[in-house]
Coordinates of N, CA and C in Angstrom, one line a residue:
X684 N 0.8 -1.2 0.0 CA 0.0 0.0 0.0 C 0.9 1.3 0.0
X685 N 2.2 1.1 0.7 CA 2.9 2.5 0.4 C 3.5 2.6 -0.7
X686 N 3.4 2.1 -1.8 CA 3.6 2.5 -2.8 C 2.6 3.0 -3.7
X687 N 1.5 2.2 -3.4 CA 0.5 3.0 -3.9 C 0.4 4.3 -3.7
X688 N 0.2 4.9 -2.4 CA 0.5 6.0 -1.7 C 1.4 6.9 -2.3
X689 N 2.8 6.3 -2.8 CA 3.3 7.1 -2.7 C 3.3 7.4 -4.7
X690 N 3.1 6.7 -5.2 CA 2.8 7.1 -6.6 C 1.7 8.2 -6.8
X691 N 0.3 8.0 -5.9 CA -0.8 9.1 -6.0 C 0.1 10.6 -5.9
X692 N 1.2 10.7 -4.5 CA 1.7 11.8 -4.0 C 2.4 12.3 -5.2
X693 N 3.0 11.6 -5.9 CA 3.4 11.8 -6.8 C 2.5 12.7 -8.0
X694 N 2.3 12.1 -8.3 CA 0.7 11.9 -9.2 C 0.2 13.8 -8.5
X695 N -0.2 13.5 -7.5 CA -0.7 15.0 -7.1 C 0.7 16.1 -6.8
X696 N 1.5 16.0 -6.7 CA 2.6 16.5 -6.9 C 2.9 17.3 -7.6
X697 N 3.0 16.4 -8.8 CA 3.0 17.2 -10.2 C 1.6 17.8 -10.9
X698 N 0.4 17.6 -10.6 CA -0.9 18.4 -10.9 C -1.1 19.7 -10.1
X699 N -0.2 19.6 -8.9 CA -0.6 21.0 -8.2 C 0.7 21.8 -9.1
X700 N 2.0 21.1 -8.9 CA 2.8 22.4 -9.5 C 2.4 22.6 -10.9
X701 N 1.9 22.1 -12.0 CA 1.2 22.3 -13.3 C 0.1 23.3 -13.3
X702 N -0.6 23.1 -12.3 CA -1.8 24.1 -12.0 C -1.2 25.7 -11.7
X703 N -0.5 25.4 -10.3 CA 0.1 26.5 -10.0 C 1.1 27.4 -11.2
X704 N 1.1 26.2 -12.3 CA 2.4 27.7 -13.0 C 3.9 27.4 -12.0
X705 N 4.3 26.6 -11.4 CA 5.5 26.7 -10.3 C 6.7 25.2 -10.8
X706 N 5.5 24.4 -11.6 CA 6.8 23.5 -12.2 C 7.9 23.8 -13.8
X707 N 8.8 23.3 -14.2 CA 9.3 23.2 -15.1 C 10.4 24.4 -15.1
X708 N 10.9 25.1 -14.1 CA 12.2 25.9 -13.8 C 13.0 24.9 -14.1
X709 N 14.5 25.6 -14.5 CA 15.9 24.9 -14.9 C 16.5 24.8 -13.5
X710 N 15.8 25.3 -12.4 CA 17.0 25.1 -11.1 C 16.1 24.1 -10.3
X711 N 14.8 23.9 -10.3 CA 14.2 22.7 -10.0 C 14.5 21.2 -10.3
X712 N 14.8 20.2 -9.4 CA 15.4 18.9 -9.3 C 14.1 18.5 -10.6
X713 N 14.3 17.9 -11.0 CA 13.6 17.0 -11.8 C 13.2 15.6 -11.2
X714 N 11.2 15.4 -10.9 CA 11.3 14.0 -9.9 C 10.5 13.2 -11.8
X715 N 11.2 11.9 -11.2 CA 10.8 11.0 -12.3 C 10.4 9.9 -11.3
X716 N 9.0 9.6 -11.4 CA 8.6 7.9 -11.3 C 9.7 7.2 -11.5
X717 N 9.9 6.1 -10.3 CA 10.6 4.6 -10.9 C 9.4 3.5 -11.2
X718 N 10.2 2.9 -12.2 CA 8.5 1.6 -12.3 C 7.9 1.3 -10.3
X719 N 8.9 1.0 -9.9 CA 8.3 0.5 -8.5 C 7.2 1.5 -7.8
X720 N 6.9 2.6 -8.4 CA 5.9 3.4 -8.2 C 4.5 3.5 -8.6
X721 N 4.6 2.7 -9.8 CA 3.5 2.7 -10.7 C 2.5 1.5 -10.1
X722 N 1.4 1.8 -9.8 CA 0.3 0.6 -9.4 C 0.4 -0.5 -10.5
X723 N 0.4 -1.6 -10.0 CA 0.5 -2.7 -10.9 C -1.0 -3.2 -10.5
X724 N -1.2 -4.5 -11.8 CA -2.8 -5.2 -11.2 C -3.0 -5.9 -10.1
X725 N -1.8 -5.7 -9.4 CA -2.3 -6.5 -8.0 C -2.4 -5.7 -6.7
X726 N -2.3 -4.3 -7.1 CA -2.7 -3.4 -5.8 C -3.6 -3.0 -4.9
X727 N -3.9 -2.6 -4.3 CA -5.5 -2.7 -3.4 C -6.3 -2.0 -4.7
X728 N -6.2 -1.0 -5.3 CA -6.7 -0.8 -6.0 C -7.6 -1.1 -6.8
X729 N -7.0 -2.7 -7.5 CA -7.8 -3.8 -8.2 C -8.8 -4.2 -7.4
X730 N -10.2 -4.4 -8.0 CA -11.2 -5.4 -7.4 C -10.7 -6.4 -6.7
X731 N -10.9 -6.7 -5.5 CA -10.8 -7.5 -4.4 C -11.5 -9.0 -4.7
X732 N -10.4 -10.1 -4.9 CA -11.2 -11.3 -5.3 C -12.2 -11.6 -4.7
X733 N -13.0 -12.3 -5.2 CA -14.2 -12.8 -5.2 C -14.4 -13.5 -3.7
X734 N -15.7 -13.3 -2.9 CA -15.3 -14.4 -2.3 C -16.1 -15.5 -2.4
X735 N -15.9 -16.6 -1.7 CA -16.3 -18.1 -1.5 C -17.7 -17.8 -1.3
X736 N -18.2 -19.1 -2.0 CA -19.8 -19.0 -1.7 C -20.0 -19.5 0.1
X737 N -19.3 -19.9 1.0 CA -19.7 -20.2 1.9 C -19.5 -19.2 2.8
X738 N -18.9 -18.5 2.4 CA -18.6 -16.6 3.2 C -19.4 -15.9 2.6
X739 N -20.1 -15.8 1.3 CA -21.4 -15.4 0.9 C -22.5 -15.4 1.8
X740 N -22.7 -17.2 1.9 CA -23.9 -17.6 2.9 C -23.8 -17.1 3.9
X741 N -22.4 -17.3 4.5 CA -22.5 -16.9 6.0 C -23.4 -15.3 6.1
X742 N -22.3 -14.6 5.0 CA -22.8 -13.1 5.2 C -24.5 -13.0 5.3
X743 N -24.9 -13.7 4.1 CA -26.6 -13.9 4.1 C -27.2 -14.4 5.1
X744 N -26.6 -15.0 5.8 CA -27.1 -16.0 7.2 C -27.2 -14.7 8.1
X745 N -26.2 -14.1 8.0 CA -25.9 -12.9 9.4 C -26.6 -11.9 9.1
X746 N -27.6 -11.6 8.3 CA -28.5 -10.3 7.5 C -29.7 -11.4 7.9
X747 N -30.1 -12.5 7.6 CA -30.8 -12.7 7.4 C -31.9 -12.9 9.5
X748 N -30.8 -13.1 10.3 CA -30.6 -13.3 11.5 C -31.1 -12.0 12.1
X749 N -30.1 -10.5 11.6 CA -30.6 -9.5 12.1 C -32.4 -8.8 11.7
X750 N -32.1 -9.4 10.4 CA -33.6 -9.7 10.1 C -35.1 -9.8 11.0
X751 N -34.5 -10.9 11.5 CA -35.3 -11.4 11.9 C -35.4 -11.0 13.6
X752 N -34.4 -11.3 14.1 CA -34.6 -10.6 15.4 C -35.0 -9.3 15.7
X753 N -34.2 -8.3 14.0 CA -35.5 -7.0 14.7 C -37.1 -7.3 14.2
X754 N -37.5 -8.6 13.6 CA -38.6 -8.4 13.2 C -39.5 -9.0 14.7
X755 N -39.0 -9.7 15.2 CA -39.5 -10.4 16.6 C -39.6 -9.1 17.5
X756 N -38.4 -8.2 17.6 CA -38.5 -7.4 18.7 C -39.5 -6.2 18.6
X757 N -40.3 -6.1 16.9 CA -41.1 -4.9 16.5 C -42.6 -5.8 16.2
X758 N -42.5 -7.0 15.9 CA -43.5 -7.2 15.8 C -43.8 -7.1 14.2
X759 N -42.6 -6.9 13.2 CA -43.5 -6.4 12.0 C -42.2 -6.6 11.1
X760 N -42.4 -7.0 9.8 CA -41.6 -7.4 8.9 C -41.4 -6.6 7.6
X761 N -40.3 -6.0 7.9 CA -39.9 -5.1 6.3 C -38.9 -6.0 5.4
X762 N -40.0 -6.1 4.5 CA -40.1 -7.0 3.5 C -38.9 -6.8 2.4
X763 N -38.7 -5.5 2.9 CA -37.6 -5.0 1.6 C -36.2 -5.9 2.2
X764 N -36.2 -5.8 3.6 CA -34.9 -6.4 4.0 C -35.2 -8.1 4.1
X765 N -36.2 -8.6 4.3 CA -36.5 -10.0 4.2 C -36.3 -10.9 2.7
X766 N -36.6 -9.6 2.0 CA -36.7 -10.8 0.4 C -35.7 -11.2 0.0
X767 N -34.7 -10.2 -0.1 CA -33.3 -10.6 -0.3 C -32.3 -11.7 0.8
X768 N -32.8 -12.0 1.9 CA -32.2 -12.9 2.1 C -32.9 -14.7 3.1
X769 N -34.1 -14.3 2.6 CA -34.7 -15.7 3.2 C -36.1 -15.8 2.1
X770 N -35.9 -17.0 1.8 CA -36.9 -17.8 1.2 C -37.6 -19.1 1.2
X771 N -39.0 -19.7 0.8 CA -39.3 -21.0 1.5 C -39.8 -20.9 2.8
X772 N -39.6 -22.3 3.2 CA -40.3 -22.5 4.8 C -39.9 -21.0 5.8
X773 N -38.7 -20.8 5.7 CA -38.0 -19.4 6.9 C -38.8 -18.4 6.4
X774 N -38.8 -18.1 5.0 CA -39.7 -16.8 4.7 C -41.1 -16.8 5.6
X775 N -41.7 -17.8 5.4 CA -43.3 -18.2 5.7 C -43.6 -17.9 7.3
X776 N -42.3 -18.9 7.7 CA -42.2 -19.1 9.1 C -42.0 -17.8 10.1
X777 N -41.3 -17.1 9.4 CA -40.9 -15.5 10.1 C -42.2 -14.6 9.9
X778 N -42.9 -14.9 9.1 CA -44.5 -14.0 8.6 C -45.5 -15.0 10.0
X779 N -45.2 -15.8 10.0 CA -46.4 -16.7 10.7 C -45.9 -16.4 12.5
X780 N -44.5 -16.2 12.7 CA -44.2 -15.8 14.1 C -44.7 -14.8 14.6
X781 N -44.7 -13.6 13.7 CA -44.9 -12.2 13.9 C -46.3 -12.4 14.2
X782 N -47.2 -12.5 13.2 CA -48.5 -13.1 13.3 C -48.6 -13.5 14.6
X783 N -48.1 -14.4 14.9 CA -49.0 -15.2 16.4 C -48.6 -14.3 17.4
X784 N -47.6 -13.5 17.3 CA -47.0 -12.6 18.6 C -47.8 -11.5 18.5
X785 N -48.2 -10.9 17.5 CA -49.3 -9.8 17.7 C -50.7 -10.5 18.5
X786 N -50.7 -11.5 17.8 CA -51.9 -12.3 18.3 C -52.2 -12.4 19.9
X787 N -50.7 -13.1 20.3 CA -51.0 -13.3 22.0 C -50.5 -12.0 22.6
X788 N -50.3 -11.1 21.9 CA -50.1 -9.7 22.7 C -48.3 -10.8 23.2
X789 N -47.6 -11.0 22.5 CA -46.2 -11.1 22.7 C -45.0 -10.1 22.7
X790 N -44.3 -9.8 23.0 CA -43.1 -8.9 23.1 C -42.3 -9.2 23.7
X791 N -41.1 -9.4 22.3 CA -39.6 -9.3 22.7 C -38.7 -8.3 22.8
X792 N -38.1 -8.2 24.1 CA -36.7 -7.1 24.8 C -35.7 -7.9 24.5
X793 N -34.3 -7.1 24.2 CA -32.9 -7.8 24.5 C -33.1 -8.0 23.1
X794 N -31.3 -9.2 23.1 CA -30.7 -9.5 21.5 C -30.5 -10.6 22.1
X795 N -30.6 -11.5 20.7 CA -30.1 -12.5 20.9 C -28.2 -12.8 20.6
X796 N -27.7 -13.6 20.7 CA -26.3 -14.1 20.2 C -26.1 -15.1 19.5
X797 N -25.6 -14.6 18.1 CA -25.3 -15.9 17.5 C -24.3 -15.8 17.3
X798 N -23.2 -17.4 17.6 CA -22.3 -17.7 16.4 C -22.2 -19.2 16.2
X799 N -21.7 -18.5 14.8 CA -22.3 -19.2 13.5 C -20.9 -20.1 13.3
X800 N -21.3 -21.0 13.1 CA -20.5 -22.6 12.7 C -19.6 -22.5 11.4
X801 N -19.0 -23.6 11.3 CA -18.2 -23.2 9.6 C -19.2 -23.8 8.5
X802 N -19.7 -23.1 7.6 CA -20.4 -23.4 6.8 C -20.0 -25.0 6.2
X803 N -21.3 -25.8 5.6 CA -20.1 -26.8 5.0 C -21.4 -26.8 3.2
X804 N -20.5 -27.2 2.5 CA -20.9 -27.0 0.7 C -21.4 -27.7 0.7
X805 N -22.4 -28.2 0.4 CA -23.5 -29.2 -0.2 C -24.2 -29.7 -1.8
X806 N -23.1 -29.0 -2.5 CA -23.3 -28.7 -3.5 C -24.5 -27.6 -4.1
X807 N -25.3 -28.3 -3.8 CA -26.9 -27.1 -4.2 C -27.0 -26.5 -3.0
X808 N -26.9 -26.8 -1.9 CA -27.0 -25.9 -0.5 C -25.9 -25.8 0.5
X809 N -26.0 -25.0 1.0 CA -24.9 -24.6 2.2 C -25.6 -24.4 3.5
X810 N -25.8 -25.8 4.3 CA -25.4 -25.6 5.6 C -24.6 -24.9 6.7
X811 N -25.3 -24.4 7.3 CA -24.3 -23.5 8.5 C -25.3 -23.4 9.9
X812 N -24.6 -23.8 11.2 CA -25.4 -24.2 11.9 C -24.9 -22.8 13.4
X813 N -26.2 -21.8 13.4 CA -25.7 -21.3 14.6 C -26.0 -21.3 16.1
X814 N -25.3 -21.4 16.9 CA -25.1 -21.4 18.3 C -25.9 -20.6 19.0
X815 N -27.1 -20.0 18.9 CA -28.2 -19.5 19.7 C -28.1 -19.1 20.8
X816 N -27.7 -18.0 21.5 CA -28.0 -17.9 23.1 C -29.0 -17.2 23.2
X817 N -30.1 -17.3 24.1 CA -31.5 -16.8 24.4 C -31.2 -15.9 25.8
X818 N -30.1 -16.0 26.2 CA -29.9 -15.3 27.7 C -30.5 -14.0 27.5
X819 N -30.1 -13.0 26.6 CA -30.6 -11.9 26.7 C -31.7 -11.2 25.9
X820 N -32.9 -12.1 26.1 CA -34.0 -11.9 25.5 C -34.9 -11.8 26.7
X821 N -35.6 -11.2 26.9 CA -36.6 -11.0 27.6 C -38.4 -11.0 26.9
X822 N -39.1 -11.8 27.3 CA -40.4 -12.1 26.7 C -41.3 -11.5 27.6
X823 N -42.6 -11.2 27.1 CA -43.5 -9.7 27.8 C -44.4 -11.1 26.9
X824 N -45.7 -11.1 27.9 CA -46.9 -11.5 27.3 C -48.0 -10.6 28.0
X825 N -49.2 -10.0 27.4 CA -49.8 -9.1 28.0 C -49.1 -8.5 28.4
X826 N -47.7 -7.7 28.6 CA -47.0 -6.5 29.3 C -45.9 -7.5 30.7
X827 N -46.4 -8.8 30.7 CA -46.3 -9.5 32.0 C -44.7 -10.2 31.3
X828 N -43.9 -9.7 32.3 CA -42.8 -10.8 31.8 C -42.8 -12.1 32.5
X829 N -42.3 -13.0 31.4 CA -42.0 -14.5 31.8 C -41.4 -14.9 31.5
X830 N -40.7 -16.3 32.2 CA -39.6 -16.8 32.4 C -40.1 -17.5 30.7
X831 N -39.4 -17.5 29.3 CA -40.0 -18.4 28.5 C -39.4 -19.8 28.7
X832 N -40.8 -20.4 28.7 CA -40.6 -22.1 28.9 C -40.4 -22.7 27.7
X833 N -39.0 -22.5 26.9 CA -38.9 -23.3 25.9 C -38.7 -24.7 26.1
X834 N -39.3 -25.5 25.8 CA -39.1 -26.9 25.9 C -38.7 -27.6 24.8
X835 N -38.0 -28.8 24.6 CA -37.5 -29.6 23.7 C -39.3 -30.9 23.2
X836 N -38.3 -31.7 22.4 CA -39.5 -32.4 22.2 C -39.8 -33.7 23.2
X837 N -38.8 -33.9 24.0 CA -38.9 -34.9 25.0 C -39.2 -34.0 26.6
X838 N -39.6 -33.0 26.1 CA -40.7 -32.2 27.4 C -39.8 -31.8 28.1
X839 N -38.4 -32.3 28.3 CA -37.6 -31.4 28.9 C -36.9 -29.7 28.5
X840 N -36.5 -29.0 29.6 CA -36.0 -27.6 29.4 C -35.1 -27.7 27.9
X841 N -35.2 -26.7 27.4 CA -34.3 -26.6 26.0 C -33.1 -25.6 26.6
X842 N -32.1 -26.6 26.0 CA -30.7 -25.9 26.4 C -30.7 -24.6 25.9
X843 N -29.4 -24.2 26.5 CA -29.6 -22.5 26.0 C -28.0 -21.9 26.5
X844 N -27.5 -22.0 25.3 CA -27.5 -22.0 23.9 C -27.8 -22.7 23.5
X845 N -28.7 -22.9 22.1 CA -28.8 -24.4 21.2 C -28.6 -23.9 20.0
X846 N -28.2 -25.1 19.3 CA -27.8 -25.0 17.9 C -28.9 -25.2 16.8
X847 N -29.4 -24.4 16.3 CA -30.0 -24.4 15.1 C -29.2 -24.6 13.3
X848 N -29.2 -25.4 13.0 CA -29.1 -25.6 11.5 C -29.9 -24.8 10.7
X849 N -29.5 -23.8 9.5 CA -29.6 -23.5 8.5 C -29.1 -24.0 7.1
X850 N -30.1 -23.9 6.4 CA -29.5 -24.6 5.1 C -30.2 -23.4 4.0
X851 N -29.0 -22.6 3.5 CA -29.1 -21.8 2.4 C -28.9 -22.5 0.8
X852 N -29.9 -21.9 0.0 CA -30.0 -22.3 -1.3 C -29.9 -20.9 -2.6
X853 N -29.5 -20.8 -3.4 CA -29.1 -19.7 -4.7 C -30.6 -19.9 -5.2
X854 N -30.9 -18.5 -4.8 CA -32.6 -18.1 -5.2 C -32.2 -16.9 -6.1
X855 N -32.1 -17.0 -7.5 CA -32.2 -16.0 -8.3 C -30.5 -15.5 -8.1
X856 N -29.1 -16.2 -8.3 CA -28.0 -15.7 -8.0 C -27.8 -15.6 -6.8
X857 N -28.6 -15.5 -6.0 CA -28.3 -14.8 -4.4 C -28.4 -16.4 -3.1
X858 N -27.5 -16.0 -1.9 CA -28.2 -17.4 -1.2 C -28.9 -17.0 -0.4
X859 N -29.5 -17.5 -0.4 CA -30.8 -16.9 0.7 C -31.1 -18.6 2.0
X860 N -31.6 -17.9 3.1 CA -31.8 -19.2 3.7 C -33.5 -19.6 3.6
X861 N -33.2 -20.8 3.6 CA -34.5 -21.9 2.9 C -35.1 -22.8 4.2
X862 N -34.4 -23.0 5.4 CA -34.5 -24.1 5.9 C -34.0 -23.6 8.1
X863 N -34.6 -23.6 9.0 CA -33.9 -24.1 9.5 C -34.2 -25.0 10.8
X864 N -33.8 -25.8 11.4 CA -33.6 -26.9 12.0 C -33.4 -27.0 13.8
X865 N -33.9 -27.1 14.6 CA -33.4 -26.7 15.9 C -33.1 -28.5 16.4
X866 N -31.8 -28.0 16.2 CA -31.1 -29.2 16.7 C -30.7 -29.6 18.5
X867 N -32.2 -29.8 18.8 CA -32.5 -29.5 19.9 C -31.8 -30.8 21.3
X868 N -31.2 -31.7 20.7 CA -30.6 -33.4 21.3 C -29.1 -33.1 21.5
X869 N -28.9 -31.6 20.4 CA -26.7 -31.8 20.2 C -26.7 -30.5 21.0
X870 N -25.6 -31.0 21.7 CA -25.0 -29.3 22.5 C -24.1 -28.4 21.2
X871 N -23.8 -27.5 21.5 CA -23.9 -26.1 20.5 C -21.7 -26.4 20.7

């Protein structure tokens, strides 16, 4: 990068004394670029490679997450930020939560915590499974806070943190998540 730097300086160097009328005196040093000044195609300058479709997902996974949690904590779903990154059962499912939480007079306080697993390629889809903590969520029913009794399917308390699985799919170029899974038997 300091060469980049210092080729611009250059670069502006000689545009200010051109402007000003102040360059091209015979008692002025004469500066000449060396090639090692000149930005080549591999400088920050160039487009930044591409990245991995599984740092793609992730990123869509992590939009799709804030998504959603501020849609839980308002009660209401802006669609403009939803479409772009969940589709399928999760699209449906995040419309049908909101729904029932207006319904029972529900309200969520606090954030949740996720982190998120190392994606793995699946050819057509990309799994990535995140680590859930519920600690700092606070649940309001009728105004009334309560302890939430999340339970598993074997009636017992549901750990906390738990791991939810997602599985992202390329909806129109884009990944969007399609799928997800509360893998409620495996610790996180």
């Amino acid at each position: 990068m300091r060469k980049h730097h210092s080729a611009l300086g250059g670069v502006a160097l000689a545009l200010a004394l051109a402007l000003t009328g102040c360059g091209g005196d015979d008692n002025e040093p004469t500066v000449q670029e060396t090639p090692s000044q000149s930005p080549s195609p591999t400088t920050p300058t160039a487009s930044p490679t591409p990245q991995t479709p599984e740092e793609k997902a992730a990123a869509q996974l992590t939009k799709y997450l804030e998504v959603r949690d501020l849609a839980q904590r308002k009660r209401t779903i802006d669609f403009k930020t939803l479409n772009p990154v969940a589709t399928g059962d999760v699209f449906l499912g995040l419309q049908e939560t909101v729904v029932n939480m207006k319904m029972g007079d529900v309200t969520e306080t606090g954030s949740y915590v996720h982190t998120l697993g190392e994606p793995r390629n699946r050819g057509n889809s990309i799994e990535i499974t995140d680590c859930e903590d519920r600690s700092g969520v606070t649940v309001k029913v009728k105004g009334k806070a309560r302890v939430p009794d999340y339970t598993a399917p074997d009636g017992k308390p549901l750990r906390n943190p738990a791991p939810v699985k997602y599985t992202l799919v390329k909806d129109k170029g884009t990944w969007k998540v399609s799928e997800s899974d509360l893998l409620w038997d495996q610790p996180c």
